[in-house]
XYZ file of C-alpha atoms in Angstrom:
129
model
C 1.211 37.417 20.114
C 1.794 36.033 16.715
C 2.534 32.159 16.077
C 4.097 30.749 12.907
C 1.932 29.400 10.649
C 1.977 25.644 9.820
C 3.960 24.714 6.364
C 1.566 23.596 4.000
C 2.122 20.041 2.317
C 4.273 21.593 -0.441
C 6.842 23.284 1.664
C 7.072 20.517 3.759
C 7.992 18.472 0.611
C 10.454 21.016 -0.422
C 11.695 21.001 3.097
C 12.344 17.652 3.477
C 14.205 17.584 -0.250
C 16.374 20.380 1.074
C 17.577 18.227 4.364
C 17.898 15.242 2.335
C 20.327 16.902 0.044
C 18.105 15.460 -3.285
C 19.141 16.461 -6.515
C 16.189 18.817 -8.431
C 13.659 16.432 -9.508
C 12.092 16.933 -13.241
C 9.107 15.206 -14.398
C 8.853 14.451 -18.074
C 5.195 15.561 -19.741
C 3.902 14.757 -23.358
C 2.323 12.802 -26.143
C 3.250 9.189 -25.748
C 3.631 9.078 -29.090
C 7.604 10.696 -28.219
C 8.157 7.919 -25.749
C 11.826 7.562 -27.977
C 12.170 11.418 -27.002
C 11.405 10.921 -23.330
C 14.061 8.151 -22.636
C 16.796 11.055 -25.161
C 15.619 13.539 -22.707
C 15.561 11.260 -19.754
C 19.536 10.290 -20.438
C 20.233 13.961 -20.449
C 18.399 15.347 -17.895
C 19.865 12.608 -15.867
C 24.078 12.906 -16.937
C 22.793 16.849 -15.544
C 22.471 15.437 -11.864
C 18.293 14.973 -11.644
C 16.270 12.626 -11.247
C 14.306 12.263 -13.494
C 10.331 10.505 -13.455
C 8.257 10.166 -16.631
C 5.362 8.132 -18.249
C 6.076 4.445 -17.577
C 3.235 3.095 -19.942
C 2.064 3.630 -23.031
C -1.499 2.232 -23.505
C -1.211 2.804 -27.362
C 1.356 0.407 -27.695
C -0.035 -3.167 -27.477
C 0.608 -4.999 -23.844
C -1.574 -7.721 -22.108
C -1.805 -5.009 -19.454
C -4.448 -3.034 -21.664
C -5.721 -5.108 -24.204
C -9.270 -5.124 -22.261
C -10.721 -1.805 -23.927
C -12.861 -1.310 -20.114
C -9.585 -2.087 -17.843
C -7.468 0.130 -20.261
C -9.631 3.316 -19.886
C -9.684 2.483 -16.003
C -6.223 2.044 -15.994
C -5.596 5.438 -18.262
C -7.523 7.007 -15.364
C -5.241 5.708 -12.448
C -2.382 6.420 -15.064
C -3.318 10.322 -15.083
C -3.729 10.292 -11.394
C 0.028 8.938 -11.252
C 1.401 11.351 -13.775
C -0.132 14.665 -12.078
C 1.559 12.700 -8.328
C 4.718 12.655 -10.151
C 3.923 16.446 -11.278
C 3.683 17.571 -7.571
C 6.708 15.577 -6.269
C 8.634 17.433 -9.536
C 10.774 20.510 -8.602
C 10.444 21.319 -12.819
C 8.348 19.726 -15.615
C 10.194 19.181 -19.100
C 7.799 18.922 -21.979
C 8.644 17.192 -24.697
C 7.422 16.698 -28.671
C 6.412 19.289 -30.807
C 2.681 18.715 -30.714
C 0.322 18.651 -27.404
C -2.590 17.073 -27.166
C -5.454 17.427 -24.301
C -3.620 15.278 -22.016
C -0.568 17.341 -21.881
C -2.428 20.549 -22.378
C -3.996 19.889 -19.001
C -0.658 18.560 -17.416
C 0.890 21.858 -18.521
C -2.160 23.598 -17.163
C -1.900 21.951 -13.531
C 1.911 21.803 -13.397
C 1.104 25.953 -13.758
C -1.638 26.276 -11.403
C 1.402 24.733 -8.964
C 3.475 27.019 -9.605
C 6.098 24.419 -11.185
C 8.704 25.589 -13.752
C 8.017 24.647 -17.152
C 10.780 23.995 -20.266
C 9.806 22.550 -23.877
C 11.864 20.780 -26.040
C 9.957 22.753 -28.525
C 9.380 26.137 -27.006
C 6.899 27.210 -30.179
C 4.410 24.675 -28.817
C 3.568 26.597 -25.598
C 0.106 27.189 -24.993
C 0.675 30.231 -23.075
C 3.729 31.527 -25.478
């Protein structure tokens, strides 16, 4: 006799979108150096019916938050822990900027190994094109 086998945490999630009814859910990736082209993209992708979650901080602007040089790199690393979060709740990942850096490199590089869809503002700055 053969029993189903158990959804794993990732079709549960997409389950649970499905019964829901949620609009497609797109995560924005990139240099924070386009944070202006995040919130253009963000207004877009949002008048198309998504939600839509992105970088909320940008540590090389100046803010009380990071000013400490040790709390900023701790908080860069809880940061990156909340941006790849935001990558697995994301049914797509919109890159945006024409230049990537490590950070997004590696974003692109585990939004892939998910198995998430990937779109660039600037296709020509695919690593895998």
């Amino acid at each position: 006799m053969s029993y189903p086998q158990p959804l794993t945490p990732e079709e549960r999630l997409t389950d649970a979108k499905k019964r829901l009814s949620l609009p497609r859910i797109v995560v924005i990736c990139g240099s924070t150096r386009f944070m202006t082209e995040m919130a253009e993209a963000d207004l877009r992708e949002t008048k198309a019916g998504k939600i839509v979650v992105k970088p909320g901080c940008d540590l090389k602007s100046p803010h009380e938050f990071w000013s400490d040089p040790v709390e900023a790199e701790a908080l860069k690393a809880r940061l990156d822990d909340l941006h790849r979060a935001k990558i697995r709740l994301a049914d797509e990942v919109l890159v945006v900027g024409d230049y990537i850096g490590d950070s997004t490199r590696a974003e692109i590089a585990y939004a892939r190994s998910l198995g998430k869809p990937l779109r660039f503002t600037h296709p020509d700055v695919d690593p895998d094109a």
